[in-house]
Amino acid sequence: MTNPSPWRATVLTLFPEMFPGPLGVSLAGRALASGLWQIEARDIRASATDRHRSVDDTPAGGGPGMVLRADVLAAAIDAAEIGPDPSKARPRLLMSPRGRPLTQARVVELAEGPGPLIVCGRFEGVDQRVIDARGLEEVSIGDYVLSGGEIAALALIDACVRLLPGVMGKEASGTEESFSDGLLEYPQYTRPQLFEGVPIPAILTSGDHAKVAAWRRAKSEALTAARRPDLWEKAANLGSGQKTPKTKTDG
C-alpha cells in the first residue's frame, strides 16, 4: 500500500527565488525537510514565447503600468498542471487585493485538500480572460496593496502548512487559537509569576479547569467585541451563547 501524496503548493511567479523563503525555517521548514509537504516555484517567464521572454503588455484602454498577458499565464498554468497527479483537482488561486478575504475556514479547506496552485500577480494585474478561462479564485490577505502576490502566497501557504498532520507538536494548538471558533484568542501568560509588578491572573493558576475555560471564553468574547465587531456579530448570530460579551472578568 503506497502512502498518499504529500500536500503540495505550486507557485507561479516571476521571482521563484523568493521560495521557500521563510517557509524553509521553523515548523514549516522542518516539515518540508521531512517530506510532510512540498513546494514548487515555477517561473512564469518560462512560458513566454518571444526572445525577450515578455510576460506583460500595456493595458487595453490606456492607463499606467503593465498587465500580465493571458496567453503566457495560461500556458504557465497548463504546464504546471502536468504534475505528478494531474487527475487530482487542485484549487487555482490568484493572490489579489480585490479577492475574497482569506479566512481560517478557507485555510482549513485548503489544508485538507491536495494543495493549491497559486498565481502571484505583478504590475497592474492579470488579464481578466485568463482569470475566467482557468477558473482562478481571487484571494486577498488584507485591504492593502503589495508589490506582488509572493508575500501573500507565503502567508497563505504558512497558514495551511501548520495545520497539516504532524507539523505542530500539539494538536490542540491548532484548535485553541484565534478564529478557530470565530473569536479572537484569549490572552496568554507564562513565567515569571510576577512581571514588572503585574502578576499572572490568579484564576489561571487556580487549578480549576472549568473556571479557566470560562475565563478564557469571556476574554475571547470581550476582545472580539472590542477589536473585531464584524466577527463578534457573526459569532453572536451563530449562537455563540451570549448576545452581549462579558467585559469584566476576574484578574
CSV table of C-alpha atoms in Angstrom, one decimal:
chain,number,residue,atom,x,y,z
A,1,MET,CA,0.0,0.0,0.0
A,2,THR,CA,1.5,3.3,-1.0
A,3,ASN,CA,1.4,6.5,1.1
A,4,PRO,CA,-0.8,9.3,-0.2
A,5,SER,CA,0.9,12.1,-1.9
A,6,PRO,CA,2.0,14.9,0.5
A,7,TRP,CA,0.3,18.3,0.4
A,8,ARG,CA,1.8,20.3,-2.4
A,9,ALA,CA,1.8,24.0,-3.2
A,10,THR,CA,2.7,25.1,-6.7
A,11,VAL,CA,3.5,28.8,-7.1
A,12,LEU,CA,3.6,30.6,-10.4
A,13,THR,CA,5.8,33.7,-10.0
A,14,LEU,CA,8.2,36.0,-11.8
A,15,PHE,CA,10.5,35.6,-8.8
A,16,PRO,CA,10.8,31.9,-7.9
A,17,GLU,CA,13.9,32.6,-5.8
A,18,MET,CA,11.6,34.0,-3.2
A,19,PHE,CA,10.5,30.5,-2.3
A,20,PRO,CA,10.6,28.7,0.1
A,21,GLY,CA,12.0,31.8,1.8
A,22,PRO,CA,10.7,31.9,5.4
A,23,LEU,CA,8.8,28.6,4.8
A,24,GLY,CA,12.2,26.9,4.9
A,25,VAL,CA,12.6,27.5,8.6
A,26,SER,CA,10.9,26.7,11.9
A,27,LEU,CA,7.9,24.4,11.9
A,28,ALA,CA,7.2,24.7,8.1
A,29,GLY,CA,10.9,24.2,7.3
A,30,ARG,CA,11.2,21.1,9.4
A,31,ALA,CA,8.0,19.7,7.9
A,32,LEU,CA,9.3,20.5,4.4
A,33,ALA,CA,12.6,18.7,5.1
A,34,SER,CA,10.9,15.7,6.5
A,35,GLY,CA,8.6,15.4,3.4
A,36,LEU,CA,5.3,16.3,5.1
A,37,TRP,CA,4.6,18.8,2.4
A,38,GLN,CA,6.2,20.0,-0.9
A,39,ILE,CA,6.6,23.4,-2.6
A,40,GLU,CA,7.3,24.0,-6.3
A,41,ALA,CA,8.1,27.5,-7.5
A,42,ARG,CA,7.7,27.9,-11.3
A,43,ASP,CA,8.9,30.9,-13.3
A,44,ILE,CA,6.1,32.4,-15.4
A,45,ARG,CA,8.7,33.6,-17.9
A,46,ALA,CA,9.5,30.0,-18.8
A,47,SER,CA,6.2,30.1,-20.8
A,48,ALA,CA,7.0,33.2,-22.8
A,49,THR,CA,7.5,32.6,-26.5
A,50,ASP,CA,9.5,35.6,-27.7
A,51,ARG,CA,13.2,36.1,-27.4
A,52,HIS,CA,12.8,38.8,-24.8
A,53,ARG,CA,10.7,36.4,-22.6
A,54,SER,CA,7.9,39.1,-22.4
A,55,VAL,CA,5.1,38.4,-19.9
A,56,ASP,CA,3.3,41.7,-19.8
A,57,ASP,CA,1.9,44.4,-22.1
A,58,THR,CA,0.2,47.8,-21.8
A,59,PRO,CA,-3.4,47.8,-20.5
A,60,ALA,CA,-6.1,47.9,-23.1
A,61,GLY,CA,-7.9,51.2,-23.0
A,62,GLY,CA,-4.9,53.0,-21.7
A,63,GLY,CA,-3.6,53.7,-18.2
A,64,PRO,CA,-0.4,53.4,-16.2
A,65,GLY,CA,1.6,50.2,-15.6
A,66,MET,CA,1.6,46.9,-17.3
A,67,VAL,CA,-0.7,43.8,-17.3
A,68,LEU,CA,0.3,40.1,-17.2
A,69,ARG,CA,-0.6,38.6,-20.6
A,70,ALA,CA,-3.4,36.0,-20.8
A,71,ASP,CA,-1.6,33.7,-23.2
A,72,VAL,CA,1.6,33.5,-21.3
A,73,LEU,CA,0.0,33.0,-17.9
A,74,ALA,CA,-2.5,30.4,-19.3
A,75,ALA,CA,0.5,28.4,-20.7
A,76,ALA,CA,2.2,28.6,-17.3
A,77,ILE,CA,-0.9,27.3,-15.5
A,78,ASP,CA,-1.4,24.5,-18.1
A,79,ALA,CA,2.3,23.4,-17.8
A,80,ALA,CA,2.1,23.4,-14.0
A,81,GLU,CA,-0.9,21.2,-14.0
A,82,ILE,CA,1.0,18.4,-15.8
A,83,GLY,CA,2.4,17.3,-12.5
A,84,PRO,CA,2.7,14.1,-10.5
A,85,ASP,CA,-1.0,13.8,-10.1
A,86,PRO,CA,-2.9,15.7,-12.9
A,87,SER,CA,-6.1,13.7,-12.2
A,88,LYS,CA,-6.5,15.3,-8.8
A,89,ALA,CA,-8.3,18.6,-9.0
A,90,ARG,CA,-6.5,21.4,-7.2
A,91,PRO,CA,-7.7,24.9,-6.2
A,92,ARG,CA,-6.3,27.6,-8.5
A,93,LEU,CA,-5.8,30.7,-6.6
A,94,LEU,CA,-4.8,34.2,-7.6
A,95,MET,CA,-3.4,36.4,-4.8
A,96,SER,CA,-5.2,39.7,-5.4
A,97,PRO,CA,-6.3,42.7,-3.3
A,98,ARG,CA,-9.7,42.6,-4.9
A,99,GLY,CA,-10.2,38.9,-3.9
A,100,ARG,CA,-12.3,37.5,-1.2
A,101,PRO,CA,-10.6,37.8,2.2
A,102,LEU,CA,-8.8,34.7,3.3
A,103,THR,CA,-10.4,33.2,6.4
A,104,GLN,CA,-9.3,30.5,8.8
A,105,ALA,CA,-12.2,28.4,7.5
A,106,ARG,CA,-10.9,28.6,3.9
A,107,VAL,CA,-7.4,27.8,5.2
A,108,VAL,CA,-8.7,24.6,6.8
A,109,GLU,CA,-10.4,23.6,3.5
A,110,LEU,CA,-7.2,24.2,1.6
A,111,ALA,CA,-5.1,22.3,4.1
A,112,GLU,CA,-7.4,19.3,3.9
A,113,GLY,CA,-7.0,19.1,0.1
A,114,PRO,CA,-4.1,18.2,-2.2
A,115,GLY,CA,-2.6,21.7,-2.1
A,116,PRO,CA,-3.3,24.7,-4.3
A,117,LEU,CA,-1.8,26.1,-7.4
A,118,ILE,CA,-1.1,29.8,-6.6
A,119,VAL,CA,-0.6,32.6,-9.1
A,120,CYS,CA,1.3,35.6,-7.9
A,121,GLY,CA,0.3,38.7,-9.7
A,122,ARG,CA,2.6,41.6,-10.5
A,123,PHE,CA,2.3,45.0,-12.2
A,124,GLU,CA,-1.3,46.4,-12.6
A,125,GLY,CA,-2.8,42.9,-12.5
A,126,VAL,CA,-3.7,40.0,-14.7
A,127,ASP,CA,-5.7,39.8,-17.9
A,128,GLN,CA,-9.3,39.0,-16.9
A,129,ARG,CA,-9.6,36.5,-19.7
A,130,VAL,CA,-7.1,34.1,-18.1
A,131,ILE,CA,-8.8,34.5,-14.7
A,132,ASP,CA,-12.1,33.4,-16.3
A,133,ALA,CA,-10.7,30.8,-18.6
A,134,ARG,CA,-8.6,29.0,-16.0
A,135,GLY,CA,-11.1,29.4,-13.1
A,136,LEU,CA,-8.8,31.4,-10.8
A,137,GLU,CA,-10.2,32.1,-7.3
A,138,GLU,CA,-9.0,35.5,-6.3
A,139,VAL,CA,-7.9,35.6,-2.7
A,140,SER,CA,-6.9,38.7,-0.6
A,141,ILE,CA,-4.9,38.7,2.7
A,142,GLY,CA,-6.0,42.2,3.6
A,143,ASP,CA,-7.2,45.6,2.4
A,144,TYR,CA,-3.8,46.9,1.2
A,145,VAL,CA,-1.7,46.6,-1.9
A,146,LEU,CA,1.7,44.8,-2.1
A,147,SER,CA,4.3,44.9,-4.8
A,148,GLY,CA,3.3,41.4,-5.9
A,149,GLY,CA,1.5,38.3,-4.8
A,150,GLU,CA,4.5,36.4,-3.4
A,151,ILE,CA,4.3,37.7,0.2
A,152,ALA,CA,0.6,36.9,0.2
A,153,ALA,CA,1.3,33.4,-1.1
A,154,LEU,CA,3.9,32.8,1.6
A,155,ALA,CA,1.3,33.8,4.2
A,156,LEU,CA,-1.4,31.6,2.8
A,157,ILE,CA,0.9,28.6,2.5
A,158,ASP,CA,2.2,29.0,6.0
A,159,ALA,CA,-1.3,29.2,7.4
A,160,CYS,CA,-2.1,25.9,5.6
A,161,VAL,CA,1.1,24.0,6.4
A,162,ARG,CA,0.8,24.5,10.2
A,163,LEU,CA,-2.5,22.6,10.1
A,164,LEU,CA,-1.1,19.5,8.3
A,165,PRO,CA,-0.9,16.4,10.3
A,166,GLY,CA,2.4,16.0,12.1
A,167,VAL,CA,3.5,19.7,11.6
A,168,MET,CA,2.5,21.1,15.0
A,169,GLY,CA,3.8,19.4,18.1
A,170,LYS,CA,0.5,19.5,19.9
A,171,GLU,CA,-2.7,19.1,18.0
A,172,ALA,CA,-4.7,21.2,20.5
A,173,SER,CA,-2.6,24.2,19.4
A,174,GLY,CA,-4.5,24.3,16.2
A,175,THR,CA,-7.9,24.3,17.8
A,176,GLU,CA,-7.4,26.8,20.7
A,177,GLU,CA,-6.4,29.9,18.8
A,178,SER,CA,-7.7,33.0,17.1
A,179,PHE,CA,-10.5,32.3,14.5
A,180,SER,CA,-10.8,28.6,15.3
A,181,ASP,CA,-14.3,29.2,16.7
A,182,GLY,CA,-14.9,32.5,15.1
A,183,LEU,CA,-13.4,34.5,18.0
A,184,LEU,CA,-10.1,36.1,18.7
A,185,GLU,CA,-7.8,34.2,21.1
A,186,TYR,CA,-7.7,34.9,24.8
A,187,PRO,CA,-4.6,36.5,26.4
A,188,GLN,CA,-1.7,34.1,27.2
A,189,TYR,CA,0.7,34.2,30.2
A,190,THR,CA,3.7,32.3,31.4
A,191,ARG,CA,6.5,32.6,33.9
A,192,PRO,CA,7.7,34.7,35.7
A,193,GLN,CA,4.7,34.8,38.0
A,194,LEU,CA,5.4,38.5,38.6
A,195,PHE,CA,6.5,40.8,35.7
A,196,GLU,CA,7.1,44.4,36.5
A,197,GLY,CA,4.7,44.3,39.3
A,198,VAL,CA,1.9,42.6,37.3
A,199,PRO,CA,1.0,39.0,38.3
A,200,ILE,CA,-0.4,36.2,36.2
A,201,PRO,CA,-4.2,36.3,36.7
A,202,ALA,CA,-4.9,34.2,39.7
A,203,ILE,CA,-7.6,32.2,38.1
A,204,LEU,CA,-5.1,30.7,35.6
A,205,THR,CA,-3.1,29.2,38.5
A,206,SER,CA,-6.1,28.1,40.5
A,207,GLY,CA,-6.1,24.5,39.1
A,208,ASP,CA,-9.9,24.8,38.4
A,209,HIS,CA,-10.1,23.9,34.7
A,210,ALA,CA,-13.7,24.8,34.4
A,211,LYS,CA,-13.1,28.3,35.7
A,212,VAL,CA,-10.1,28.7,33.5
A,213,ALA,CA,-12.1,27.7,30.4
A,214,ALA,CA,-14.9,30.1,31.3
A,215,TRP,CA,-12.4,32.9,31.9
A,216,ARG,CA,-10.7,32.3,28.6
A,217,ARG,CA,-14.1,32.2,26.8
A,218,ALA,CA,-15.1,35.5,28.4
A,219,LYS,CA,-11.8,37.1,27.4
A,220,SER,CA,-12.1,35.9,23.8
A,221,GLU,CA,-15.6,37.3,23.6
A,222,ALA,CA,-14.7,40.7,25.1
A,223,LEU,CA,-11.6,41.0,22.8
A,224,THR,CA,-13.6,40.1,19.7
A,225,ALA,CA,-16.4,42.5,20.5
A,226,ALA,CA,-13.9,45.3,21.1
A,227,ARG,CA,-11.5,44.7,18.3
A,228,ARG,CA,-13.5,42.9,15.6
A,229,PRO,CA,-17.2,43.7,15.9
A,230,ASP,CA,-17.7,42.1,12.5
A,231,LEU,CA,-16.5,38.8,13.9
A,232,TRP,CA,-18.5,39.2,17.1
A,233,GLU,CA,-21.7,39.9,15.2
A,234,LYS,CA,-21.2,36.7,13.1
A,235,ALA,CA,-20.4,34.6,16.3
A,236,ALA,CA,-23.5,36.0,18.0
A,237,ASN,CA,-25.7,35.2,15.0
A,238,LEU,CA,-24.4,31.6,15.0
A,239,GLY,CA,-25.4,31.2,18.6
A,240,SER,CA,-22.2,31.7,20.5
A,241,GLY,CA,-24.1,31.6,23.7
A,242,GLN,CA,-24.3,35.3,24.5
A,243,LYS,CA,-25.7,38.3,22.8
A,244,THR,CA,-23.6,40.7,24.9
A,245,PRO,CA,-20.0,40.0,25.7
A,246,LYS,CA,-18.6,39.9,29.2
A,247,THR,CA,-16.3,42.8,29.6
A,248,LYS,CA,-15.5,42.3,33.2
A,249,THR,CA,-13.5,39.3,34.3
A,250,ASP,CA,-11.7,38.4,37.5
A,251,GLY,CA,-8.0,39.0,37.3
